[in-house]
XYZ file of C-alpha atoms in Angstrom:
681
model
C 0.000 0.000 0.000
C 1.339 3.423 -1.006
C 1.474 6.384 1.398
C 2.181 10.068 0.822
C 3.011 12.745 3.356
C 3.534 16.494 3.459
C 7.032 17.646 2.565
C 9.392 19.094 5.139
C 9.660 22.792 4.355
C 12.473 25.085 5.471
C 15.602 24.439 7.481
C 15.271 22.184 10.449
C 11.473 21.790 10.255
C 10.084 18.569 11.588
C 6.614 17.117 11.780
C 5.148 17.790 15.200
C 4.608 14.715 17.323
C 1.452 16.221 18.747
C -0.261 17.240 15.528
C -2.539 14.923 13.566
C -0.609 13.029 10.952
C -0.489 14.542 7.490
C -0.222 11.104 5.914
C -3.160 9.796 3.926
C -3.708 6.149 3.049
C -4.229 5.740 -0.681
C -5.372 2.939 -2.897
C -3.213 2.256 -5.951
C -5.622 4.332 -8.055
C -5.008 7.349 -5.750
C -8.371 7.378 -3.932
C -8.335 8.200 -0.232
C -9.423 5.389 2.058
C -12.432 5.869 4.301
C -10.181 5.857 7.394
C -9.624 9.602 6.901
C -13.344 10.386 6.929
C -13.522 10.455 10.726
C -10.752 13.049 10.916
C -12.481 15.254 8.364
C -15.774 15.056 10.221
C -14.010 15.941 13.465
C -12.365 18.964 11.796
C -15.712 20.125 10.403
C -17.332 19.716 13.825
C -14.484 21.580 15.535
C -14.630 24.469 13.045
C -18.421 24.669 13.378
C -18.331 24.737 17.170
C -15.433 27.198 17.182
C -17.250 29.479 14.754
C -20.441 29.426 16.823
C -18.450 30.242 19.971
C -16.686 33.130 18.178
C -19.919 34.703 16.937
C -21.600 34.199 20.314
C -18.733 35.851 22.194
C -18.677 38.754 19.748
C -22.405 39.381 20.147
C -22.228 39.032 23.933
C -19.407 41.585 24.074
C -21.454 43.965 21.951
C -24.458 43.594 24.261
C -22.192 43.962 27.305
C -20.708 47.337 26.298
C -24.115 48.582 25.105
C -25.599 47.705 28.503
C -22.762 49.475 30.330
C -23.392 52.581 28.242
C -27.113 52.509 28.991
C -26.590 51.886 32.702
C -24.024 54.656 33.000
C -26.110 57.414 31.371
C -29.702 56.081 31.422
C -29.432 56.911 27.735
C -32.932 55.715 26.856
C -34.544 58.084 29.353
C -32.689 61.387 28.870
C -33.567 64.205 26.458
C -32.035 64.499 22.999
C -29.872 67.485 24.003
C -28.516 65.482 26.954
C -27.751 62.527 24.687
C -25.828 64.812 22.377
C -23.934 66.499 25.220
C -22.892 63.035 26.429
C -20.761 62.829 23.248
C -17.941 64.843 24.799
C -15.166 66.796 23.051
C -14.362 65.600 19.512
C -16.937 62.817 19.816
C -19.609 65.477 19.458
C -17.971 66.844 16.310
C -17.951 63.436 14.623
C -21.543 62.696 15.539
C -22.627 66.144 14.272
C -21.746 65.154 10.695
C -23.967 62.077 10.983
C -26.777 64.252 12.380
C -26.291 66.680 9.510
C -26.691 63.858 6.979
C -29.852 62.381 8.451
C -31.465 65.822 8.632
C -30.698 66.564 4.979
C -33.635 67.249 2.663
C -32.787 64.567 0.103
C -30.764 61.419 -0.414
C -28.327 63.429 -2.544
C -27.711 65.748 0.413
C -27.774 63.097 3.127
C -28.812 59.515 3.681
C -31.979 57.468 3.768
C -34.227 58.340 6.690
C -34.092 55.545 9.261
C -36.473 57.037 11.818
C -39.298 54.683 10.861
C -37.153 51.721 11.909
C -34.946 53.068 14.704
C -34.029 56.350 16.336
C -31.027 57.785 14.443
C -28.866 57.997 17.556
C -29.465 54.314 18.301
C -28.685 53.341 14.725
C -25.350 55.125 15.179
C -24.338 53.722 18.562
C -25.579 50.211 17.774
C -23.441 50.238 14.632
C -20.377 50.988 16.760
C -21.295 48.414 19.381
C -21.798 45.958 16.514
C -18.254 46.681 15.357
C -17.109 45.561 18.793
C -18.499 42.146 17.889
C -16.373 42.213 14.718
C -13.379 43.254 16.830
C -13.701 40.371 19.286
C -14.330 37.841 16.521
C -11.196 39.037 14.684
C -9.083 38.669 17.853
C -10.575 35.216 18.421
C -9.829 34.093 14.851
C -6.247 35.415 14.954
C -5.494 33.457 18.115
C -7.187 30.380 16.665
C -5.117 30.606 13.459
C -1.881 30.900 15.423
C -2.492 28.073 17.888
C -4.618 25.707 15.830
C -7.329 25.442 18.504
C -10.370 27.626 19.098
C -9.783 27.253 22.845
C -7.136 29.972 22.537
C -9.669 32.209 20.777
C -12.061 31.708 23.672
C -9.319 32.668 26.126
C -8.354 35.754 24.064
C -11.971 36.977 24.033
C -12.360 36.405 27.777
C -9.155 38.319 28.490
C -10.333 41.162 26.255
C -13.575 41.494 28.253
C -12.104 41.083 31.735
C -9.408 43.667 30.936
C -11.962 46.040 29.379
C -10.565 49.119 31.172
C -7.290 48.666 29.296
C -8.510 47.129 26.020
C -11.296 49.515 24.964
C -13.078 52.712 25.877
C -15.928 52.412 23.402
C -18.727 52.548 25.991
C -17.931 56.141 26.992
C -16.277 57.556 23.830
C -18.556 56.020 21.225
C -17.968 58.248 18.154
C -14.159 58.389 18.461
C -12.502 57.517 15.168
C -10.399 54.782 16.774
C -13.591 52.906 17.716
C -14.500 52.756 14.031
C -10.964 51.861 12.950
C -9.607 49.281 15.411
C -12.081 46.499 14.475
C -10.897 46.761 10.865
C -7.276 46.772 12.024
C -7.938 43.548 13.946
C -9.513 42.016 10.823
C -6.455 43.062 8.826
C -4.113 41.384 11.337
C -6.192 38.190 11.181
C -6.023 38.243 7.364
C -2.239 38.833 7.390
C -1.831 35.987 9.875
C -3.687 33.661 7.505
C -1.790 34.980 4.477
C 1.563 34.117 6.071
C 0.637 30.470 6.527
C 2.477 28.031 4.286
C 0.921 25.881 1.541
C -1.878 28.279 0.625
C -3.494 27.607 -2.724
C -3.242 30.463 -5.283
C -6.988 31.137 -4.997
C -6.757 31.265 -1.192
C -3.810 33.641 -1.407
C -5.591 36.015 -3.804
C -8.756 36.072 -1.702
C -6.721 36.715 1.443
C -4.835 39.572 -0.227
C -8.198 41.064 -1.176
C -9.368 40.767 2.449
C -6.163 42.466 3.639
C -6.690 45.299 1.154
C -10.331 45.886 2.131
C -9.511 45.858 5.851
C -6.510 48.162 5.310
C -8.626 50.585 3.286
C -11.424 50.727 5.876
C -8.920 51.162 8.701
C -7.186 53.986 6.821
C -10.487 55.668 5.993
C -11.714 55.832 9.584
C -8.730 57.003 11.674
C -6.419 59.974 11.282
C -3.504 58.110 12.900
C -3.686 55.245 10.369
C -0.454 56.197 8.613
C 1.559 56.013 11.847
C 0.073 52.660 12.874
C 0.714 51.145 9.465
C 4.235 52.578 9.453
C 4.926 50.501 12.562
C 3.364 47.526 10.804
C 5.584 48.150 7.768
C 8.635 48.289 10.055
C 7.666 44.892 11.473
C 7.476 43.439 7.961
C 10.781 45.092 7.047
C 12.603 43.644 10.075
C 11.296 40.138 9.448
C 12.088 40.296 5.747
C 15.641 41.462 6.458
C 16.205 38.403 8.635
C 14.577 36.100 6.082
C 11.735 35.108 8.410
C 8.875 35.912 6.017
C 8.278 35.117 2.324
C 9.590 38.150 0.446
C 6.889 38.047 -2.241
C 4.094 38.281 0.348
C 5.861 41.108 2.147
C 6.126 43.078 -1.102
C 2.410 42.588 -1.708
C 1.644 43.919 1.762
C 3.743 47.045 1.104
C 1.828 47.625 -2.128
C -1.523 47.094 -0.392
C -0.666 49.692 2.256
C 0.280 52.260 -0.390
C -2.801 51.477 -2.509
C -5.142 51.727 0.466
C -3.746 55.113 1.508
C -3.864 56.517 -2.018
C -7.492 55.444 -2.406
C -8.334 57.141 0.896
C -6.507 60.251 -0.312
C -8.761 60.402 -3.380
C -11.951 59.789 -1.381
C -10.969 62.509 1.107
C -10.798 65.065 -1.696
C -7.047 64.594 -2.184
C -6.001 64.949 1.431
C -2.423 66.162 1.013
C -1.386 65.021 4.512
C -1.676 61.408 3.312
C 0.643 62.008 0.348
C 3.265 63.422 2.709
C 3.043 60.510 5.141
C 6.196 58.652 6.129
C 4.462 55.359 5.334
C 4.208 56.033 1.607
C 7.813 57.268 1.505
C 9.073 54.274 3.502
C 7.220 51.621 1.494
C 8.289 53.185 -1.798
C 11.880 53.265 -0.540
C 11.811 49.581 0.418
C 10.424 48.598 -2.985
C 13.108 50.658 -4.751
C 15.908 49.316 -2.536
C 14.842 45.694 -3.105
C 14.929 46.328 -6.841
C 18.463 47.751 -6.618
C 19.880 45.108 -4.242
C 19.259 41.796 -5.965
C 21.406 39.420 -3.867
C 20.494 40.687 -0.428
C 19.939 37.215 1.068
C 23.001 35.436 -0.290
C 26.434 34.905 1.235
C 27.956 34.162 4.625
C 27.321 35.868 7.967
C 29.664 38.854 7.533
C 28.653 39.296 3.908
C 24.955 39.237 4.816
C 25.460 41.667 7.705
C 27.257 44.117 5.445
C 24.525 43.933 2.836
C 21.864 44.293 5.525
C 23.445 47.414 7.027
C 23.767 48.944 3.554
C 20.139 48.036 2.806
C 18.859 49.665 6.013
C 20.871 52.846 5.367
C 19.657 52.977 1.769
C 16.009 52.627 2.826
C 16.320 55.291 5.532
C 18.032 57.788 3.211
C 15.521 57.183 0.430
C 12.621 57.569 2.886
C 13.856 60.947 4.106
C 14.626 62.179 0.594
C 11.299 61.096 -0.884
C 9.338 62.479 2.072
C 11.141 65.825 1.981
C 10.690 66.049 -1.776
C 6.927 65.380 -1.573
C 6.433 67.893 1.235
C 8.488 70.494 -0.626
C 6.570 70.067 -3.863
C 3.133 70.060 -2.197
C 4.081 72.598 0.515
C 2.834 70.284 3.282
C 2.946 71.321 6.942
C -0.135 69.518 8.308
C 1.768 67.072 10.523
C 4.662 69.267 11.663
C 3.151 69.558 15.159
C 3.402 65.774 15.574
C 7.139 65.770 14.862
C 7.667 68.720 17.210
C 5.778 66.773 19.861
C 7.879 63.633 19.299
C 11.107 65.620 19.358
C 10.238 67.216 22.698
C 8.776 64.027 24.172
C 11.902 61.968 23.618
C 14.245 64.627 24.942
C 15.649 66.124 21.747
C 15.160 69.661 22.994
C 12.488 71.644 24.813
C 9.904 73.538 22.819
C 7.651 76.525 23.331
C 5.438 75.481 20.463
C 1.840 75.759 21.679
C 0.511 72.770 19.706
C 3.346 70.438 20.747
C 2.995 71.425 24.405
C -0.763 70.895 24.229
C -0.044 67.217 23.455
C 2.842 66.929 25.913
C 0.662 68.114 28.797
C -2.170 65.669 28.129
C -2.066 62.525 30.241
C -3.204 60.426 27.281
C 0.036 61.251 25.439
C 2.263 60.551 28.436
C 3.976 57.316 29.471
C 1.874 54.250 30.239
C 1.081 54.267 33.992
C 2.555 51.418 36.023
C -0.833 50.509 37.523
C -1.814 49.266 34.057
C 0.441 46.257 34.585
C -1.052 45.450 37.984
C -4.535 45.390 36.435
C -3.364 43.187 33.577
C -1.634 40.895 36.077
C -4.830 40.398 38.086
C -6.275 38.416 35.173
C -2.940 36.563 34.678
C -2.729 38.120 31.199
C 0.524 40.000 31.768
C 2.277 37.019 33.388
C 1.338 34.683 30.538
C 2.236 37.326 27.967
C 5.752 37.775 29.385
C 6.225 33.985 29.544
C 5.250 33.519 25.885
C 7.125 36.635 24.771
C 10.345 35.432 26.380
C 10.393 32.031 24.659
C 9.294 33.417 21.307
C 11.888 36.218 21.402
C 14.704 33.791 22.215
C 13.594 31.592 19.326
C 13.407 34.607 17.004
C 16.947 35.748 17.879
C 18.357 32.267 17.276
C 16.507 31.892 13.980
C 17.595 35.348 12.817
C 21.242 34.497 13.529
C 20.841 31.122 11.843
C 19.289 32.657 8.726
C 22.016 35.302 8.478
C 24.787 32.739 8.938
C 23.421 30.573 6.144
C 24.717 27.513 7.992
C 23.916 24.134 6.516
C 25.772 21.987 8.997
C 23.667 18.985 9.946
C 24.520 19.207 13.639
C 23.624 22.899 13.831
C 20.372 22.255 11.987
C 19.419 19.569 14.462
C 20.008 21.935 17.392
C 17.940 24.663 15.779
C 15.162 22.298 14.709
C 12.925 23.039 17.689
C 13.164 26.800 17.262
C 12.132 26.569 13.620
C 8.990 24.692 14.620
C 8.244 27.295 17.290
C 8.538 30.294 14.987
C 6.417 29.937 11.885
C 6.015 33.023 9.659
C 2.583 33.936 11.047
C 3.863 33.637 14.638
C 7.003 35.615 13.750
C 4.902 38.480 12.396
C 2.677 38.600 15.472
C 5.770 38.534 17.705
C 7.351 41.608 16.115
C 3.929 43.272 15.891
C 3.338 42.933 19.620
C 6.884 44.109 20.481
C 6.682 47.269 18.355
C 3.174 48.191 19.442
C 4.194 47.462 23.012
C 6.964 50.044 22.705
C 4.414 52.502 21.292
C 2.015 51.878 24.181
C 4.742 52.262 26.794
C 5.688 55.655 25.350
C 2.144 56.935 24.668
C -0.715 55.837 26.877
C -3.436 56.627 24.329
C -2.023 53.943 22.032
C -2.253 51.179 24.638
C -5.492 49.888 23.121
C -3.555 48.731 20.062
C -1.215 46.710 22.275
C -3.440 45.318 25.019
C -5.957 43.797 22.609
C -3.151 42.067 20.697
C -1.623 41.059 24.023
C -4.761 38.978 24.631
C -4.243 37.265 21.276
C -0.526 36.633 21.732
C -0.761 35.332 25.298
C -3.675 32.994 24.549
C -1.897 31.667 21.445
C 1.232 30.845 23.453
C -0.714 29.180 26.245
C -2.470 26.889 23.740
C 0.508 26.333 21.441
C 1.984 22.869 21.078
C 5.279 24.321 19.905
C 5.717 26.659 22.899
C 4.981 23.935 25.444
C 7.130 21.420 23.587
C 10.108 23.783 23.604
C 9.506 24.726 27.243
C 9.327 21.115 28.431
C 12.407 20.132 26.422
C 14.348 22.967 28.046
C 13.629 21.469 31.478
C 13.984 17.855 30.230
C 10.350 16.906 30.918
C 9.086 16.558 27.367
C 6.772 13.780 26.308
C 4.134 13.946 23.605
C 1.340 13.004 25.994
C 2.425 15.497 28.663
C 2.533 18.303 26.080
C -0.978 17.474 24.896
C -2.331 17.464 28.445
C -0.698 20.779 29.370
C -1.760 22.645 26.227
C -5.413 22.006 27.057
C -5.436 21.825 30.842
C -3.569 25.108 31.523
C -5.879 27.258 29.335
C -8.960 25.585 30.841
C -7.706 26.233 34.376
C -6.963 29.848 33.403
C -10.511 30.249 32.082
C -11.932 28.768 35.294
C -9.831 31.156 37.392
C -10.945 34.171 35.350
C -14.586 33.120 35.594
C -14.403 32.522 39.346
C -12.626 35.811 40.097
C -14.266 38.248 37.670
C -17.780 36.961 36.965
C -19.233 38.420 40.218
C -17.616 41.785 39.460
C -19.058 41.840 35.952
C -22.531 41.092 37.333
C -22.173 43.882 39.913
C -21.037 46.259 37.182
C -24.059 45.430 35.050
C -26.409 46.023 37.981
C -24.966 49.457 38.858
C -27.290 52.203 37.582
C -26.296 55.854 37.096
C -27.627 58.733 35.000
C -26.413 61.688 32.965
C -26.243 64.984 34.873
C -24.821 68.201 33.440
C -27.402 70.972 33.987
C -25.023 73.864 33.212
C -24.172 72.615 29.725
C -27.828 71.741 29.031
C -28.839 75.258 30.079
C -26.176 76.789 27.812
C -27.233 74.770 24.751
C -30.920 75.535 25.274
C -30.130 79.241 25.643
C -28.110 79.297 22.423
C -30.899 77.589 20.470
C -33.564 79.948 21.856
C -31.749 83.305 21.974
C -29.284 83.468 19.094
C -29.875 83.577 15.327
C -29.137 80.472 13.283
C -26.363 82.348 11.503
C -24.541 83.345 14.712
C -20.808 82.532 14.904
C -19.406 81.205 18.209
C -15.842 81.165 19.550
C -14.509 79.218 22.540
C -12.619 76.051 23.439
C -12.411 73.274 20.853
C -14.110 70.763 23.127
C -17.107 72.948 23.960
C -17.620 74.192 20.411
C -17.913 70.614 19.152
C -20.949 70.291 21.430
C -22.296 73.678 20.277
C -22.159 72.526 16.656
C -23.886 69.237 17.480
C -26.615 70.579 19.758
C -27.400 73.904 18.089
C -26.034 73.778 14.547
C -24.407 77.190 14.942
C -21.290 78.188 13.011
C -17.924 77.789 14.790
C -14.613 79.584 14.567
C -12.631 76.442 15.480
C -13.165 72.789 16.403
C -11.164 69.695 17.523
C -10.061 68.502 14.079
C -6.393 69.255 14.733
C -4.720 67.867 11.586
C -4.955 71.162 9.648
C -2.254 73.800 10.141
C -4.554 76.760 9.479
C -7.098 75.445 11.965
C -4.350 74.980 14.575
C -3.235 78.565 14.071
C -6.814 79.772 14.327
C -7.363 77.826 17.556
C -4.242 79.349 19.090
C -5.516 82.808 18.209
C -8.996 82.139 19.608
C -7.435 80.845 22.838
C -6.027 84.307 23.500
C -9.281 84.806 25.449
C -7.473 82.875 28.223
C -4.153 84.751 27.834
C -2.890 88.076 29.165
C -3.971 90.265 26.287
C -5.668 93.640 25.959
C -9.418 93.758 25.262
C -8.686 95.534 21.982
C -6.374 92.740 20.810
C -8.835 89.990 21.757
C -11.723 91.830 20.114
C -9.725 92.345 16.927
C -8.742 88.668 16.788
C -12.274 87.413 17.357
C -13.831 89.771 14.835
C -11.238 88.760 12.230
C -12.857 85.319 12.305
C -16.380 86.716 12.151
C -17.202 85.968 15.794
C -20.574 87.118 17.159
C -20.439 85.381 20.556
C -17.580 84.098 22.714
C -18.002 81.484 25.451
C -15.657 81.582 28.455
C -15.329 78.575 30.773
C -14.325 78.895 34.417
C -12.892 75.372 34.285
C -10.243 76.652 31.848
C -9.757 80.180 33.181
C -9.171 78.869 36.741
C -7.911 75.420 35.783
C -6.476 73.178 38.493
C -6.489 69.801 36.729
C -2.970 70.239 35.377
C 0.093 71.335 37.306
C 1.735 74.715 36.780
C 3.321 74.840 33.359
C 0.713 72.592 31.783
C -2.444 74.602 32.354
C -3.835 76.049 29.130
C -3.238 79.586 30.396
C 0.402 78.677 31.149
C 0.950 77.317 27.632
C -0.442 80.535 26.200
C 1.736 82.661 28.487
C 4.866 80.742 27.472
C 3.991 80.956 23.772
C 3.376 84.709 24.169
C 6.633 85.232 26.110
C 4.882 86.077 29.392
C 5.591 84.973 32.974
C 3.199 82.316 34.269
C 0.841 82.801 37.215
C 1.546 81.404 40.677
C 4.609 80.426 42.646
C 7.387 78.718 40.754
C 10.239 79.288 38.374
C 10.018 80.950 34.979
C 12.468 80.867 32.117
C 14.794 83.901 32.240
C 13.621 85.502 29.014
C 9.912 85.507 29.941
C 8.578 88.984 30.740
C 5.579 90.247 32.755
C 2.572 91.054 30.601
C 1.316 94.617 30.355
C -2.266 93.402 30.678
C -4.182 91.186 33.141
C -5.688 87.863 32.096
C -8.581 88.559 29.742
C -10.970 85.824 30.986
C -10.708 87.163 34.554
C -10.752 90.888 33.849
C -13.730 90.875 31.473
C -16.017 89.758 34.326
C -15.429 93.082 36.105
C -17.262 94.854 33.273
C -14.733 97.697 33.128
C -15.164 100.332 30.353
C -12.311 99.079 28.093
C -14.034 95.673 28.043
C -17.681 96.792 28.098
C -17.210 98.826 24.932
C -16.472 95.645 22.967
C -18.181 92.852 24.949
C -21.643 92.550 26.513
C -22.463 89.622 28.800
C -25.685 87.968 27.622
C -25.620 84.674 29.555
C -23.959 83.163 32.590
C -24.272 80.263 35.004
C -21.908 78.531 37.401
C -19.737 77.229 34.560
C -20.118 79.379 31.454
C -20.099 83.082 30.536
C -21.304 84.171 27.092
C -20.396 87.599 25.692
C -21.758 89.223 22.574
C -19.278 91.202 20.501
C -20.128 94.741 19.520
C -20.148 95.471 15.787
C -18.242 98.722 15.430
C -18.272 100.482 12.113
């Protein structure tokens, strides 16, 4: 009787003792014997059950966050203006565009009216909560693909939910662009993970590339930081390709997909020039050019390969900078300069007085990741498991990288490295570098932790359910047997799930039973006053965060808003914020009228801010940018001078003649003061 088996692929790869045999019993005419039918039925049953569990967990997570949102605000019971105010800061701006569409007079001007089926606000928030289901399913599938068992997907989903504080903030920042984008990013990672598997059929590969492109496009379309996230992803691919740990052809396709997705978004966003000047496009183009120039990059001995690799890296970096500078020079792009000023100051390459950069530096969300994050992640055992898996996978990656660069073909060396090759397949290698790079990003910038912690759930659950990881671990301590590996790879995840359920299920139930309600009477009063007492054409000035709510709740025209990726809008915001600086009433009036302002809203929470320490209060940033000494006790830089005028937001309340001639107070409560600007001839 003839038998066939799957070929051994790559250096030092061996068939896993714990995996089902790839051999198939054949009759002489090539037909498969019925003995394989049972295995196929078991695989179909396993995939069916795993798929049902994935969809169920995704839907349950969606219902869970929707319930938390309802319980926190009593959203179903509050007035429409209160619902809209609950979309704080830039969330209100994003939702206002949706509201504008559904209130349009025709389909050409807006969208189909959905009121007969569902309240528009619920259609919006349920769509986002539904995307959470997609997010969890994508994490589940990625872990399943890596480990080969849907048990790891179940564990990844459970970790995502029990670490909700650090994995998502969708229930209280619903319209944020990241909540639209991250589910598509997770789908893209799942598709890349599948693409990097070996032995894909050409049809499977083409369909997977299409899935990667669609997910990349949707991710790029929905988040302004897409180019920076995908640049990190491109760096991960570049590192792995340099060390010959991924198929070069697939890596090149992924570079092309990233460029194509961004260019398509650029067209759909009315030729958004900031995208054309992104480092991602310059970097990917540079890599493609460099690979065309350097044909024999992966040939030769260790020293030869290292020399070529260093030259390749330098060539790519130089080309990236040249191409990026050339594009920005030709198109006169300055939209993202504040980000580079922020990064330069953040990482200690010189202090800055730039108002926009300091605005980011002083926000907690853009600071270092707090240490208490790790204690929370450790409570669910996630961080401990993650470090355990990361350690073994990193050691394997270093050994494989050295082995690939050395080009060694000695039989003895291959036998020693055999286990590491099994441990680090291309899909696992990609997810390893992905989690390391995004971990570095999260450690440096707290707001980006949601990209890391969700993937941490995937990576840790994969390692805990991986035959290869446990096999390598047990061999290191001389306890390896095939049966023991099989027992551990299932028993440890199951015990972890039981521990999580026992410890966190009561807390989740308590959380779901806790009922609160929305309460912000001052803002409600302000919005109602604006709608009732100002003309529809009135123009309002104030803080970015408040004006987003004014646009949403009242539809009035604004002088500035939180969309901060436009240089002109940043400059305008800085000028409007002079209402909180030490400037003369004449200067402030002139600035406001230059933007067509009819009303200005002053907030006590900004004028007398105590949330930030001295030097990071908004009024301090304005004083520094204007060259003035800051308020309060403490040091000032030597070249800062006292201002000739008192702080505008404080002095205007005294109604002195120099102020009263330009500004008339028309509304006030405990939080807000609204002044109408005189229209002098």
